[in-house]
């Protein structure tokens, strides 16, 4: 029987560890897709991308890298939704849409995302957005709550000395993480 194929949107190498393992256990043939123009500045994007490339080589996972990395252009499409939860929802939607479109182009059965690993993201909202994108593109979304593998991914990424970022991706999330750090240091 032909194995099911899946294109996994990858946000960073540590978050790739558990979904890749799980999807392979479920007998999916997995390819990765890196499309994250939300990551600022460019140097940070390059660090995460380099680590994803190294990890995908080590785990023998075919990776596709979208060439469009212009964060200004990416955020210009937000139509004013630059604050509050809608900012992240739009960010997830645009990245998942691009992933599903690429899956369709290369004739892959399903798409999913490593964003479902993080306990800091709203997994149910990501699921809803994935399902919306599936309806728009005709490519099935594989939803799975990967957050049970978060701690394991942290341990492995430490053991393997992987680059682990301190903030989600955009400049605003960097500022928020800095403010939270300052607050913590004061207490
Ligand atoms: S905080 Fe993360 S998900 Fe939200 S807009 Fe910024 S990069 Fe995107």
Short mmCIF file of C-alpha atoms and ligand atoms in Angstrom, two decimals:
data_model
loop_
_atom_site.label_atom_id
_atom_site.label_comp_id
_atom_site.label_asym_id
_atom_site.label_seq_id
_atom_site.Cartn_x
_atom_site.Cartn_y
_atom_site.Cartn_z
CA UNK A 1 0.00 0.00 0.00
CA UNK A 2 1.26 3.48 -0.88
CA UNK A 3 2.40 5.44 2.19
CA UNK A 4 0.57 8.68 2.94
CA UNK A 5 2.65 11.77 2.29
CA UNK A 6 2.73 14.89 4.42
CA UNK A 7 4.35 18.31 4.17
CA UNK A 8 5.26 19.58 7.63
CA UNK A 9 5.58 23.32 8.08
CA UNK A 10 8.73 23.74 10.20
CA UNK A 11 9.20 26.84 12.37
CA UNK A 12 12.56 25.81 13.89
CA UNK A 13 14.74 22.73 14.45
CA UNK A 14 13.84 22.03 18.13
CA UNK A 15 10.11 22.12 17.32
CA UNK A 16 10.70 19.74 14.39
CA UNK A 17 12.04 16.89 16.57
CA UNK A 18 8.84 15.44 18.00
CA UNK A 19 6.39 15.88 15.07
CA UNK A 20 8.89 14.31 12.67
CA UNK A 21 9.29 11.28 14.97
CA UNK A 22 5.54 10.97 15.54
CA UNK A 23 4.55 11.29 11.90
CA UNK A 24 7.10 8.67 10.93
CA UNK A 25 5.72 6.36 13.64
CA UNK A 26 2.32 6.88 11.98
CA UNK A 27 3.91 5.72 8.72
CA UNK A 28 3.77 9.08 6.95
CA UNK A 29 6.42 9.91 4.41
CA UNK A 30 7.41 13.33 5.74
CA UNK A 31 8.85 16.34 3.93
CA UNK A 32 9.52 19.68 5.64
CA UNK A 33 8.63 23.18 4.48
CA UNK A 34 10.36 26.28 5.83
CA UNK A 35 8.38 29.46 5.26
CA UNK A 36 8.74 31.91 8.16
CA UNK A 37 9.11 35.51 6.96
CA UNK A 38 7.65 36.51 10.34
CA UNK A 39 11.11 35.97 11.87
CA UNK A 40 12.98 39.21 12.46
CA UNK A 41 15.69 40.31 12.09
CA UNK A 42 17.22 38.59 9.07
CA UNK A 43 20.17 37.24 11.14
CA UNK A 44 17.73 35.41 13.42
CA UNK A 45 15.93 33.94 10.42
CA UNK A 46 19.24 32.71 9.05
CA UNK A 47 20.19 31.05 12.37
CA UNK A 48 16.91 29.14 12.57
CA UNK A 49 17.05 28.20 8.90
CA UNK A 50 20.63 26.91 9.15
CA UNK A 51 19.67 24.75 12.13
CA UNK A 52 16.64 23.35 10.32
CA UNK A 53 18.80 22.45 7.34
CA UNK A 54 21.36 20.70 9.58
CA UNK A 55 18.69 18.79 11.49
CA UNK A 56 16.81 17.72 8.36
CA UNK A 57 20.08 16.44 6.88
CA UNK A 58 20.81 14.46 10.06
CA UNK A 59 17.32 12.94 10.06
CA UNK A 60 17.17 12.40 6.30
CA UNK A 61 14.07 14.56 5.87
CA UNK A 62 13.64 16.34 2.52
CA UNK A 63 13.25 20.09 3.14
CA UNK A 64 11.79 22.78 0.91
CA UNK A 65 12.74 26.40 1.59
CA UNK A 66 10.45 29.11 0.29
CA UNK A 67 12.49 31.95 -1.16
CA UNK A 68 10.16 34.69 0.00
CA UNK A 69 11.70 35.84 3.29
CA UNK A 70 10.76 39.50 3.23
CA UNK A 71 9.21 40.25 6.62
CA UNK A 72 8.10 43.77 5.62
CA UNK A 73 6.15 42.36 2.71
CA UNK A 74 4.75 39.61 4.95
CA UNK A 75 3.46 42.00 7.61
CA UNK A 76 2.17 44.40 4.97
CA UNK A 77 -0.51 41.81 4.17
CA UNK A 78 -2.00 42.01 7.69
CA UNK A 79 -4.58 44.66 6.77
CA UNK A 80 -4.26 46.51 10.07
CA UNK A 81 -4.31 43.38 12.25
CA UNK A 82 -1.01 44.24 13.84
CA UNK A 83 -1.97 43.97 17.47
CA UNK A 84 -3.59 41.42 19.77
CA UNK A 85 -4.36 37.77 19.01
CA UNK A 86 -5.43 38.53 15.42
CA UNK A 87 -1.82 39.33 14.63
CA UNK A 88 -0.75 35.75 15.46
CA UNK A 89 -3.82 34.24 13.78
CA UNK A 90 -2.97 36.02 10.55
CA UNK A 91 0.67 35.00 10.90
CA UNK A 92 -0.29 31.32 11.31
CA UNK A 93 -2.83 31.51 8.49
CA UNK A 94 -0.38 32.94 5.97
CA UNK A 95 2.31 30.37 6.78
CA UNK A 96 -0.09 27.43 6.72
CA UNK A 97 -1.67 28.64 3.49
CA UNK A 98 1.71 28.76 1.79
CA UNK A 99 2.49 25.26 3.11
CA UNK A 100 -0.78 23.80 1.82
CA UNK A 101 -0.29 25.47 -1.56
CA UNK A 102 3.16 23.94 -1.82
CA UNK A 103 1.82 20.53 -0.75
CA UNK A 104 -0.74 20.78 -3.55
CA UNK A 105 1.90 21.79 -6.06
CA UNK A 106 4.09 18.76 -5.28
CA UNK A 107 1.11 16.43 -4.93
CA UNK A 108 1.41 15.66 -1.21
CA UNK A 109 -1.66 14.26 0.60
CA UNK A 110 -1.56 16.23 3.88
CA UNK A 111 0.00 19.22 5.56
CA UNK A 112 0.67 19.99 9.22
CA UNK A 113 2.84 22.25 11.35
CA UNK A 114 5.44 22.13 14.11
CA UNK A 115 3.65 25.11 15.69
CA UNK A 116 1.47 22.46 17.36
CA UNK A 117 4.38 21.48 19.63
CA UNK A 118 4.57 24.69 21.60
CA UNK A 119 2.50 24.91 24.78
CA UNK A 120 2.85 28.70 24.36
CA UNK A 121 0.73 28.74 21.18
CA UNK A 122 -3.03 28.29 20.94
CA UNK A 123 -3.17 24.76 19.47
CA UNK A 124 -6.93 24.74 19.02
CA UNK A 125 -6.86 27.97 17.06
CA UNK A 126 -4.03 26.60 14.91
CA UNK A 127 -6.18 23.52 14.28
CA UNK A 128 -9.13 25.72 13.21
CA UNK A 129 -6.91 27.74 10.90
CA UNK A 130 -5.40 24.54 9.44
CA UNK A 131 -8.89 23.23 8.73
CA UNK A 132 -9.90 26.53 7.11
CA UNK A 133 -6.83 26.38 4.88
CA UNK A 134 -7.64 22.74 4.03
CA UNK A 135 -11.09 23.87 2.86
CA UNK A 136 -9.56 26.61 0.71
CA UNK A 137 -6.84 24.50 -0.90
CA UNK A 138 -8.30 20.98 -1.01
CA UNK A 139 -5.29 19.52 0.86
CA UNK A 140 -6.12 17.68 4.11
CA UNK A 141 -4.79 19.12 7.36
CA UNK A 142 -3.33 16.60 9.81
CA UNK A 143 -4.09 17.86 13.31
CA UNK A 144 -2.27 16.33 16.22
CA UNK A 145 -1.56 17.77 19.64
CA UNK A 146 2.23 17.44 19.66
CA UNK A 147 2.68 19.41 22.89
CA UNK A 148 3.30 16.23 24.93
CA UNK A 149 6.67 16.08 23.15
CA UNK A 150 7.71 19.62 24.05
CA UNK A 151 9.86 18.75 27.08
CA UNK A 152 11.49 15.87 25.24
CA UNK A 153 12.32 18.23 22.36
CA UNK A 154 13.87 20.69 24.84
CA UNK A 155 16.04 17.92 26.31
CA UNK A 156 17.18 16.60 22.92
CA UNK A 157 17.90 20.06 21.57
CA UNK A 158 20.06 20.76 24.66
CA UNK A 159 21.89 17.46 24.30
CA UNK A 160 22.51 18.10 20.62
CA UNK A 161 23.53 21.69 21.33
CA UNK A 162 20.96 23.08 18.91
CA UNK A 163 20.23 26.77 18.62
CA UNK A 164 17.16 27.54 20.76
CA UNK A 165 15.54 30.91 20.19
CA UNK A 166 14.29 33.07 23.03
CA UNK A 167 11.24 34.55 21.31
CA UNK A 168 8.52 33.56 18.87
CA UNK A 169 9.72 35.41 15.79
CA UNK A 170 8.62 38.99 15.08
CA UNK A 171 10.09 42.17 16.55
CA UNK A 172 7.06 42.61 18.78
CA UNK A 173 7.53 39.13 20.31
CA UNK A 174 11.20 39.96 20.88
CA UNK A 175 10.24 43.14 22.76
CA UNK A 176 7.65 41.24 24.79
CA UNK A 177 10.17 38.55 25.77
CA UNK A 178 12.68 41.24 26.81
CA UNK A 179 10.04 43.00 28.94
CA UNK A 180 9.06 39.69 30.59
CA UNK A 181 12.71 38.95 31.34
CA UNK A 182 13.20 42.37 32.95
CA UNK A 183 10.09 41.91 35.08
CA UNK A 184 11.29 38.46 36.21
CA UNK A 185 14.72 39.84 37.14
CA UNK A 186 13.09 42.52 39.33
CA UNK A 187 11.09 40.00 41.39
S1 LIG B 1 4.25 36.52 18.06
FE1 LIG B 1 4.85 34.82 16.71
S2 LIG B 1 2.94 34.06 15.80
FE2 LIG B 1 2.53 36.08 16.66
S3 LIG B 1 2.84 37.51 14.93
FE3 LIG B 1 4.78 37.38 16.04
S4 LIG B 1 5.92 35.80 15.00
FE4 LIG B 1 3.80 35.56 14.36
#
